[in-house]
């Protein structure tokens, strides 16, 4: 299985907002690129499920506008999903 982001819920929010959920095949993720910000395993709470999907609950870092979110790990990069600051 390769890294893949299925969704970011909610896809809009404010800096500091908690419990934004990134869902997908994220079992090998070590870094999340949130626009220009690099998040690591200390920046999220991870939940893995028997069907193979993983959820990462993150707090929105500083930023503005619309940013691209990409998962990175084990030499792979996922697709990107957009998150919009309101």
mmCIF file of N, CA, C and O in Angstrom:
data_model
loop_
_atom_site.group_PDB
_atom_site.id
_atom_site.type_symbol
_atom_site.label_atom_id
_atom_site.label_comp_id
_atom_site.label_asym_id
_atom_site.label_seq_id
_atom_site.Cartn_x
_atom_site.Cartn_y
_atom_site.Cartn_z
ATOM 1 N N UNK A 1 0.842 -1.188 0.000
ATOM 2 C CA UNK A 1 0.000 0.000 0.000
ATOM 3 C C UNK A 1 0.878 1.239 0.000
ATOM 4 O O UNK A 1 1.860 1.293 0.714
ATOM 5 N N UNK A 2 0.500 2.214 -0.777
ATOM 6 C CA UNK A 2 1.260 3.455 -0.791
ATOM 7 C C UNK A 2 0.520 4.524 -0.001
ATOM 8 O O UNK A 2 -0.689 4.434 0.223
ATOM 9 N N UNK A 3 1.263 5.521 0.422
ATOM 10 C CA UNK A 3 0.660 6.623 1.169
ATOM 11 C C UNK A 3 -0.416 7.297 0.334
ATOM 12 O O UNK A 3 -0.218 7.553 -0.853
ATOM 13 N N UNK A 4 -1.541 7.586 0.977
ATOM 14 C CA UNK A 4 -2.642 8.224 0.267
ATOM 15 C C UNK A 4 -3.527 8.956 1.275
ATOM 16 O O UNK A 4 -3.903 8.381 2.293
ATOM 17 N N UNK A 5 -3.843 10.211 0.984
ATOM 18 C CA UNK A 5 -4.796 10.965 1.798
ATOM 19 C C UNK A 5 -6.151 10.884 1.110
ATOM 20 O O UNK A 5 -6.278 11.219 -0.069
ATOM 21 N N UNK A 6 -7.159 10.418 1.850
ATOM 22 C CA UNK A 6 -8.522 10.361 1.320
ATOM 23 C C UNK A 6 -9.301 11.632 1.616
ATOM 24 O O UNK A 6 -10.107 12.068 0.807
ATOM 25 N N UNK A 7 -9.078 12.213 2.811
ATOM 26 C CA UNK A 7 -9.846 13.410 3.175
ATOM 27 C C UNK A 7 -9.190 14.157 4.319
ATOM 28 O O UNK A 7 -8.375 13.603 5.064
ATOM 29 N N UNK A 8 -9.559 15.425 4.434
ATOM 30 C CA UNK A 8 -9.237 16.262 5.589
ATOM 31 C C UNK A 8 -10.566 16.825 6.055
ATOM 32 O O UNK A 8 -11.271 17.476 5.289
ATOM 33 N N UNK A 9 -10.905 16.552 7.309
ATOM 34 C CA UNK A 9 -12.191 16.984 7.843
ATOM 35 C C UNK A 9 -12.018 17.751 9.144
ATOM 36 O O UNK A 9 -11.382 17.223 10.053
ATOM 37 N N UNK A 10 -12.564 18.919 9.245
ATOM 38 C CA UNK A 10 -13.142 19.700 8.158
ATOM 39 C C UNK A 10 -12.036 20.270 7.273
ATOM 40 O O UNK A 10 -10.906 20.428 7.733
ATOM 41 N N UNK A 11 -12.357 20.594 6.020
ATOM 42 C CA UNK A 11 -11.347 21.086 5.091
ATOM 43 C C UNK A 11 -11.065 22.584 5.237
ATOM 44 O O UNK A 11 -10.279 23.143 4.490
ATOM 45 N N UNK A 12 -11.727 23.219 6.198
ATOM 46 C CA UNK A 12 -11.552 24.657 6.451
ATOM 47 C C UNK A 12 -11.441 24.855 7.954
ATOM 48 O O UNK A 12 -12.077 24.139 8.723
ATOM 49 N N UNK A 13 -10.645 25.829 8.367
ATOM 50 C CA UNK A 13 -10.534 26.092 9.789
ATOM 51 C C UNK A 13 -9.579 27.221 10.085
ATOM 52 O O UNK A 13 -9.072 27.888 9.186
ATOM 53 N N UNK A 14 -9.343 27.410 11.382
ATOM 54 C CA UNK A 14 -8.488 28.486 11.862
ATOM 55 C C UNK A 14 -7.205 27.934 12.483
ATOM 56 O O UNK A 14 -7.184 26.815 12.980
ATOM 57 N N UNK A 15 -6.189 28.772 12.504
ATOM 58 C CA UNK A 15 -4.945 28.432 13.194
ATOM 59 C C UNK A 15 -5.261 28.052 14.638
ATOM 60 O O UNK A 15 -6.050 28.711 15.306
ATOM 61 N N UNK A 16 -4.694 26.974 15.095
ATOM 62 C CA UNK A 16 -4.898 26.523 16.469
ATOM 63 C C UNK A 16 -6.109 25.634 16.668
ATOM 64 O O UNK A 16 -6.296 25.071 17.741
ATOM 65 N N UNK A 17 -6.937 25.488 15.637
ATOM 66 C CA UNK A 17 -8.111 24.623 15.750
ATOM 67 C C UNK A 17 -7.649 23.183 15.931
ATOM 68 O O UNK A 17 -6.775 22.699 15.222
ATOM 69 N N UNK A 18 -8.228 22.491 16.899
ATOM 70 C CA UNK A 18 -7.826 21.118 17.196
ATOM 71 C C UNK A 18 -8.721 20.096 16.510
ATOM 72 O O UNK A 18 -9.833 20.395 16.113
ATOM 73 N N UNK A 19 -8.198 18.877 16.437
ATOM 74 C CA UNK A 19 -8.920 17.711 15.944
ATOM 75 C C UNK A 19 -9.349 17.829 14.486
ATOM 76 O O UNK A 19 -10.438 17.456 14.104
ATOM 77 N N UNK A 20 -8.443 18.345 13.665
ATOM 78 C CA UNK A 20 -8.619 18.247 12.220
ATOM 79 C C UNK A 20 -8.146 16.836 11.859
ATOM 80 O O UNK A 20 -7.044 16.428 12.236
ATOM 81 N N UNK A 21 -8.966 16.071 11.166
ATOM 82 C CA UNK A 21 -8.656 14.669 10.900
ATOM 83 C C UNK A 21 -8.229 14.464 9.450
ATOM 84 O O UNK A 21 -8.971 14.781 8.524
ATOM 85 N N UNK A 22 -7.014 13.934 9.290
ATOM 86 C CA UNK A 22 -6.506 13.528 7.982
ATOM 87 C C UNK A 22 -6.705 12.018 7.913
ATOM 88 O O UNK A 22 -6.190 11.285 8.762
ATOM 89 N N UNK A 23 -7.453 11.539 6.933
ATOM 90 C CA UNK A 23 -7.747 10.104 6.809
ATOM 91 C C UNK A 23 -7.148 9.549 5.527
ATOM 92 O O UNK A 23 -7.075 10.248 4.518
ATOM 93 N N UNK A 24 -6.750 8.294 5.586
ATOM 94 C CA UNK A 24 -6.252 7.622 4.393
ATOM 95 C C UNK A 24 -5.362 6.457 4.739
ATOM 96 O O UNK A 24 -5.411 5.926 5.841
ATOM 97 N N UNK A 25 -4.540 6.072 3.788
ATOM 98 C CA UNK A 25 -3.545 5.028 4.002
ATOM 99 C C UNK A 25 -2.256 5.728 4.421
ATOM 100 O O UNK A 25 -1.458 6.150 3.590
ATOM 101 N N UNK A 26 -2.110 5.899 5.726
ATOM 102 C CA UNK A 26 -1.035 6.719 6.280
ATOM 103 C C UNK A 26 -0.169 5.932 7.253
ATOM 104 O O UNK A 26 0.474 6.510 8.134
ATOM 105 N N UNK A 27 -0.133 4.622 7.110
ATOM 106 C CA UNK A 27 0.539 3.743 8.067
ATOM 107 C C UNK A 27 2.039 3.979 8.186
ATOM 108 O O UNK A 27 2.625 3.658 9.206
ATOM 109 N N UNK A 28 2.700 4.516 7.186
ATOM 110 C CA UNK A 28 4.146 4.736 7.251
ATOM 111 C C UNK A 28 4.520 6.215 7.340
ATOM 112 O O UNK A 28 5.689 6.563 7.212
ATOM 113 N N UNK A 29 3.553 7.081 7.583
ATOM 114 C CA UNK A 29 3.828 8.520 7.588
ATOM 115 C C UNK A 29 4.754 8.901 8.745
ATOM 116 O O UNK A 29 4.618 8.412 9.865
ATOM 117 N N UNK A 30 5.731 9.746 8.426
ATOM 118 C CA UNK A 30 6.637 10.280 9.437
ATOM 119 C C UNK A 30 6.593 11.800 9.474
ATOM 120 O O UNK A 30 7.004 12.412 10.454
ATOM 121 N N UNK A 31 6.111 12.394 8.393
ATOM 122 C CA UNK A 31 6.041 13.848 8.275
ATOM 123 C C UNK A 31 4.776 14.217 7.517
ATOM 124 O O UNK A 31 4.396 13.536 6.571
ATOM 125 N N UNK A 32 4.143 15.307 7.951
ATOM 126 C CA UNK A 32 3.041 15.889 7.186
ATOM 127 C C UNK A 32 3.468 17.296 6.806
ATOM 128 O O UNK A 32 3.833 18.102 7.669
ATOM 129 N N UNK A 33 3.469 17.573 5.509
ATOM 130 C CA UNK A 33 3.770 18.915 5.025
ATOM 131 C C UNK A 33 2.453 19.668 4.935
ATOM 132 O O UNK A 33 1.573 19.291 4.162
ATOM 133 N N UNK A 34 2.309 20.701 5.762
ATOM 134 C CA UNK A 34 1.075 21.499 5.834
ATOM 135 C C UNK A 34 1.431 22.872 5.295
ATOM 136 O O UNK A 34 1.898 23.735 6.031
ATOM 137 N N UNK A 35 1.290 23.033 3.991
ATOM 138 C CA UNK A 35 1.789 24.260 3.371
ATOM 139 C C UNK A 35 3.301 24.284 3.553
ATOM 140 O O UNK A 35 3.995 23.328 3.231
ATOM 141 N N UNK A 36 3.830 25.368 4.144
ATOM 142 C CA UNK A 36 5.268 25.504 4.388
ATOM 143 C C UNK A 36 5.697 24.935 5.736
ATOM 144 O O UNK A 36 6.869 25.001 6.091
ATOM 145 N N UNK A 37 4.751 24.386 6.507
ATOM 146 C CA UNK A 37 5.047 23.866 7.841
ATOM 147 C C UNK A 37 5.216 22.357 7.799
ATOM 148 O O UNK A 37 4.416 21.653 7.188
ATOM 149 N N UNK A 38 6.255 21.884 8.466
ATOM 150 C CA UNK A 38 6.514 20.445 8.538
ATOM 151 C C UNK A 38 6.092 19.935 9.915
ATOM 152 O O UNK A 38 6.627 20.361 10.933
ATOM 153 N N UNK A 39 5.111 19.033 9.929
ATOM 154 C CA UNK A 39 4.652 18.420 11.174
ATOM 155 C C UNK A 39 5.298 17.050 11.303
ATOM 156 O O UNK A 39 5.514 16.364 10.307
ATOM 157 N N UNK A 40 5.596 16.631 12.550
ATOM 158 C CA UNK A 40 6.148 15.292 12.759
ATOM 159 C C UNK A 40 5.258 14.521 13.720
ATOM 160 O O UNK A 40 4.225 15.020 14.156
ATOM 161 N N UNK A 41 5.666 13.319 14.063
ATOM 162 C CA UNK A 41 4.833 12.418 14.862
ATOM 163 C C UNK A 41 4.435 12.986 16.220
ATOM 164 O O UNK A 41 3.476 12.513 16.821
ATOM 165 N N UNK A 42 5.152 13.973 16.723
ATOM 166 C CA UNK A 42 4.786 14.614 17.985
ATOM 167 C C UNK A 42 3.636 15.604 17.812
ATOM 168 O O UNK A 42 3.097 16.100 18.799
ATOM 169 N N UNK A 43 3.275 15.904 16.559
ATOM 170 C CA UNK A 43 2.252 16.911 16.270
ATOM 171 C C UNK A 43 0.876 16.326 15.980
ATOM 172 O O UNK A 43 -0.043 17.064 15.650
ATOM 173 N N UNK A 44 0.726 15.008 16.059
ATOM 174 C CA UNK A 44 -0.585 14.415 15.790
ATOM 175 C C UNK A 44 -0.852 13.237 16.714
ATOM 176 O O UNK A 44 0.042 12.666 17.308
ATOM 177 N N UNK A 45 -2.146 12.895 16.779
ATOM 178 C CA UNK A 45 -2.598 11.686 17.458
ATOM 179 C C UNK A 45 -3.016 10.727 16.354
ATOM 180 O O UNK A 45 -3.825 11.087 15.500
ATOM 181 N N UNK A 46 -2.459 9.530 16.351
ATOM 182 C CA UNK A 46 -2.713 8.571 15.270
ATOM 183 C C UNK A 46 -3.631 7.452 15.726
ATOM 184 O O UNK A 46 -3.458 6.899 16.809
ATOM 185 N N UNK A 47 -4.609 7.137 14.878
ATOM 186 C CA UNK A 47 -5.496 5.999 15.100
ATOM 187 C C UNK A 47 -5.445 5.122 13.860
ATOM 188 O O UNK A 47 -5.659 5.606 12.751
ATOM 189 N N UNK A 48 -5.151 3.828 14.038
ATOM 190 C CA UNK A 48 -5.112 2.872 12.926
ATOM 191 C C UNK A 48 -6.269 1.895 13.061
ATOM 192 O O UNK A 48 -6.637 1.515 14.171
ATOM 193 N N UNK A 49 -6.817 1.488 11.935
ATOM 194 C CA UNK A 49 -7.983 0.614 11.915
ATOM 195 C C UNK A 49 -7.672 -0.670 11.166
ATOM 196 O O UNK A 49 -6.832 -0.682 10.263
ATOM 197 N N UNK A 50 -8.355 -1.784 11.515
ATOM 198 C CA UNK A 50 -8.100 -3.082 10.886
ATOM 199 C C UNK A 50 -8.242 -3.092 9.360
ATOM 200 O O UNK A 50 -7.600 -3.899 8.685
ATOM 201 N N UNK A 51 -9.075 -2.207 8.805
ATOM 202 C CA UNK A 51 -9.261 -2.194 7.356
ATOM 203 C C UNK A 51 -8.105 -1.529 6.614
ATOM 204 O O UNK A 51 -8.121 -1.421 5.405
ATOM 205 N N UNK A 52 -7.095 -1.052 7.359
ATOM 206 C CA UNK A 52 -5.914 -0.475 6.725
ATOM 207 C C UNK A 52 -5.868 1.036 6.708
ATOM 208 O O UNK A 52 -4.826 1.604 6.403
ATOM 209 N N UNK A 53 -6.964 1.701 7.025
ATOM 210 C CA UNK A 53 -6.891 3.157 6.987
ATOM 211 C C UNK A 53 -6.428 3.694 8.336
ATOM 212 O O UNK A 53 -6.546 3.048 9.367
ATOM 213 N N UNK A 54 -5.851 4.869 8.273
ATOM 214 C CA UNK A 54 -5.307 5.543 9.445
ATOM 215 C C UNK A 54 -5.878 6.942 9.499
ATOM 216 O O UNK A 54 -6.136 7.562 8.469
ATOM 217 N N UNK A 55 -6.069 7.454 10.704
ATOM 218 C CA UNK A 55 -6.497 8.836 10.898
ATOM 219 C C UNK A 55 -5.459 9.544 11.749
ATOM 220 O O UNK A 55 -4.995 9.004 12.760
ATOM 221 N N UNK A 56 -5.081 10.748 11.316
ATOM 222 C CA UNK A 56 -4.185 11.598 12.076
ATOM 223 C C UNK A 56 -4.988 12.807 12.531
ATOM 224 O O UNK A 56 -5.554 13.520 11.698
ATOM 225 N N UNK A 57 -5.067 13.035 13.840
ATOM 226 C CA UNK A 57 -5.756 14.206 14.376
ATOM 227 C C UNK A 57 -4.702 15.255 14.692
ATOM 228 O O UNK A 57 -3.809 15.017 15.512
ATOM 229 N N UNK A 58 -4.795 16.407 14.028
ATOM 230 C CA UNK A 58 -3.779 17.453 14.165
ATOM 231 C C UNK A 58 -4.420 18.761 14.623
ATOM 232 O O UNK A 58 -5.630 18.966 14.513
ATOM 233 N N UNK A 59 -3.570 19.649 15.110
ATOM 234 C CA UNK A 59 -3.961 21.023 15.408
ATOM 235 C C UNK A 59 -3.446 21.875 14.260
ATOM 236 O O UNK A 59 -2.287 21.734 13.841
ATOM 237 N N UNK A 60 -4.274 22.751 13.739
ATOM 238 C CA UNK A 60 -3.925 23.562 12.571
ATOM 239 C C UNK A 60 -2.761 24.497 12.908
ATOM 240 O O UNK A 60 -2.861 25.298 13.840
ATOM 241 N N UNK A 61 -1.644 24.392 12.166
ATOM 242 C CA UNK A 61 -0.522 25.300 12.396
ATOM 243 C C UNK A 61 -0.807 26.685 11.804
ATOM 244 O O UNK A 61 -1.798 26.881 11.096
ATOM 245 N N UNK A 62 0.074 27.627 12.086
ATOM 246 C CA UNK A 62 -0.066 28.981 11.540
ATOM 247 C C UNK A 62 -0.072 28.937 10.018
ATOM 248 O O UNK A 62 0.603 28.110 9.411
ATOM 249 N N UNK A 63 -0.835 29.809 9.415
ATOM 250 C CA UNK A 63 -0.896 29.883 7.967
ATOM 251 C C UNK A 63 -2.039 30.773 7.517
ATOM 252 O O UNK A 63 -2.775 31.319 8.346
ATOM 253 N N UNK A 64 -2.186 30.897 6.217
ATOM 254 C CA UNK A 64 -3.284 31.685 5.654
ATOM 255 C C UNK A 64 -3.566 31.230 4.240
ATOM 256 O O UNK A 64 -2.749 30.561 3.614
ATOM 257 N N UNK A 65 -4.767 31.565 3.777
ATOM 258 C CA UNK A 65 -5.154 31.182 2.424
ATOM 259 C C UNK A 65 -5.449 29.698 2.333
ATOM 260 O O UNK A 65 -5.923 29.077 3.269
ATOM 261 N N UNK A 66 -5.143 29.129 1.185
ATOM 262 C CA UNK A 66 -5.321 27.696 0.962
ATOM 263 C C UNK A 66 -3.947 27.063 0.847
ATOM 264 O O UNK A 66 -3.092 27.559 0.113
ATOM 265 N N UNK A 67 -3.737 25.983 1.590
ATOM 266 C CA UNK A 67 -2.447 25.291 1.572
ATOM 267 C C UNK A 67 -2.650 23.848 1.128
ATOM 268 O O UNK A 67 -3.752 23.303 1.218
ATOM 269 N N UNK A 68 -1.575 23.254 0.669
ATOM 270 C CA UNK A 68 -1.595 21.849 0.283
ATOM 271 C C UNK A 68 -1.034 21.026 1.434
ATOM 272 O O UNK A 68 -0.025 21.388 2.036
ATOM 273 N N UNK A 69 -1.690 19.903 1.725
ATOM 274 C CA UNK A 69 -1.273 18.989 2.784
ATOM 275 C C UNK A 69 -0.823 17.690 2.120
ATOM 276 O O UNK A 69 -1.560 17.116 1.309
ATOM 277 N N UNK A 70 0.400 17.251 2.460
ATOM 278 C CA UNK A 70 0.996 16.056 1.861
ATOM 279 C C UNK A 70 1.595 15.211 2.979
ATOM 280 O O UNK A 70 2.249 15.734 3.874
ATOM 281 N N UNK A 71 1.379 13.913 2.936
ATOM 282 C CA UNK A 71 1.992 12.983 3.883
ATOM 283 C C UNK A 71 3.263 12.415 3.256
ATOM 284 O O UNK A 71 3.294 12.107 2.064
ATOM 285 N N UNK A 72 4.302 12.273 4.075
ATOM 286 C CA UNK A 72 5.588 11.758 3.610
ATOM 287 C C UNK A 72 6.044 10.659 4.562
ATOM 288 O O UNK A 72 5.908 10.796 5.779
ATOM 289 N N UNK A 73 6.584 9.585 4.023
ATOM 290 C CA UNK A 73 7.127 8.524 4.863
ATOM 291 C C UNK A 73 7.629 7.359 4.057
ATOM 292 O O UNK A 73 7.112 7.073 2.978
ATOM 293 N N UNK A 74 8.656 6.725 4.546
ATOM 294 C CA UNK A 74 9.201 5.534 3.920
ATOM 295 C C UNK A 74 9.575 5.775 2.456
ATOM 296 O O UNK A 74 9.339 4.934 1.590
ATOM 297 N N UNK A 75 10.094 6.967 2.157
ATOM 298 C CA UNK A 75 10.512 7.296 0.800
ATOM 299 C C UNK A 75 9.383 7.622 -0.149
ATOM 300 O O UNK A 75 9.607 7.735 -1.353
ATOM 301 N N UNK A 76 8.170 7.778 0.366
ATOM 302 C CA UNK A 76 7.000 8.066 -0.482
ATOM 303 C C UNK A 76 6.376 9.414 -0.115
ATOM 304 O O UNK A 76 6.499 9.875 1.009
ATOM 305 N N UNK A 77 5.674 9.972 -1.079
ATOM 306 C CA UNK A 77 4.847 11.169 -0.868
ATOM 307 C C UNK A 77 3.428 10.823 -1.292
ATOM 308 O O UNK A 77 3.227 10.202 -2.326
ATOM 309 N N UNK A 78 2.466 11.264 -0.499
ATOM 310 C CA UNK A 78 1.065 11.025 -0.846
ATOM 311 C C UNK A 78 0.602 12.053 -1.869
ATOM 312 O O UNK A 78 1.330 12.989 -2.206
ATOM 313 N N UNK A 79 -0.620 11.880 -2.293
ATOM 314 C CA UNK A 79 -1.300 12.917 -3.050
ATOM 315 C C UNK A 79 -1.448 14.128 -2.124
ATOM 316 O O UNK A 79 -1.223 14.031 -0.918
ATOM 317 N N UNK A 80 -1.820 15.270 -2.674
ATOM 318 C CA UNK A 80 -2.056 16.415 -1.800
ATOM 319 C C UNK A 80 -3.547 16.722 -1.715
ATOM 320 O O UNK A 80 -4.307 16.423 -2.631
ATOM 321 N N UNK A 81 -3.922 17.273 -0.575
ATOM 322 C CA UNK A 81 -5.297 17.726 -0.338
ATOM 323 C C UNK A 81 -5.204 19.175 0.113
ATOM 324 O O UNK A 81 -4.200 19.576 0.701
ATOM 325 N N UNK A 82 -6.244 19.947 -0.152
ATOM 326 C CA UNK A 82 -6.224 21.354 0.229
ATOM 327 C C UNK A 82 -6.903 21.579 1.562
ATOM 328 O O UNK A 82 -7.885 20.915 1.911
ATOM 329 N N UNK A 83 -6.370 22.539 2.318
ATOM 330 C CA UNK A 83 -6.968 23.035 3.553
ATOM 331 C C UNK A 83 -7.012 24.546 3.430
ATOM 332 O O UNK A 83 -6.025 25.165 3.024
ATOM 333 N N UNK A 84 -8.161 25.144 3.777
ATOM 334 C CA UNK A 84 -8.327 26.583 3.647
ATOM 335 C C UNK A 84 -8.496 27.226 5.011
ATOM 336 O O UNK A 84 -9.346 26.808 5.802
ATOM 337 N N UNK A 85 -7.695 28.252 5.271
ATOM 338 C CA UNK A 85 -7.810 29.038 6.492
ATOM 339 C C UNK A 85 -8.964 30.016 6.362
ATOM 340 O O UNK A 85 -9.155 30.627 5.313
ATOM 341 N N UNK A 86 -9.761 30.148 7.415
ATOM 342 C CA UNK A 86 -10.886 31.091 7.403
ATOM 343 C C UNK A 86 -10.703 32.138 8.476
ATOM 344 O O UNK A 86 -9.936 31.985 9.390
#
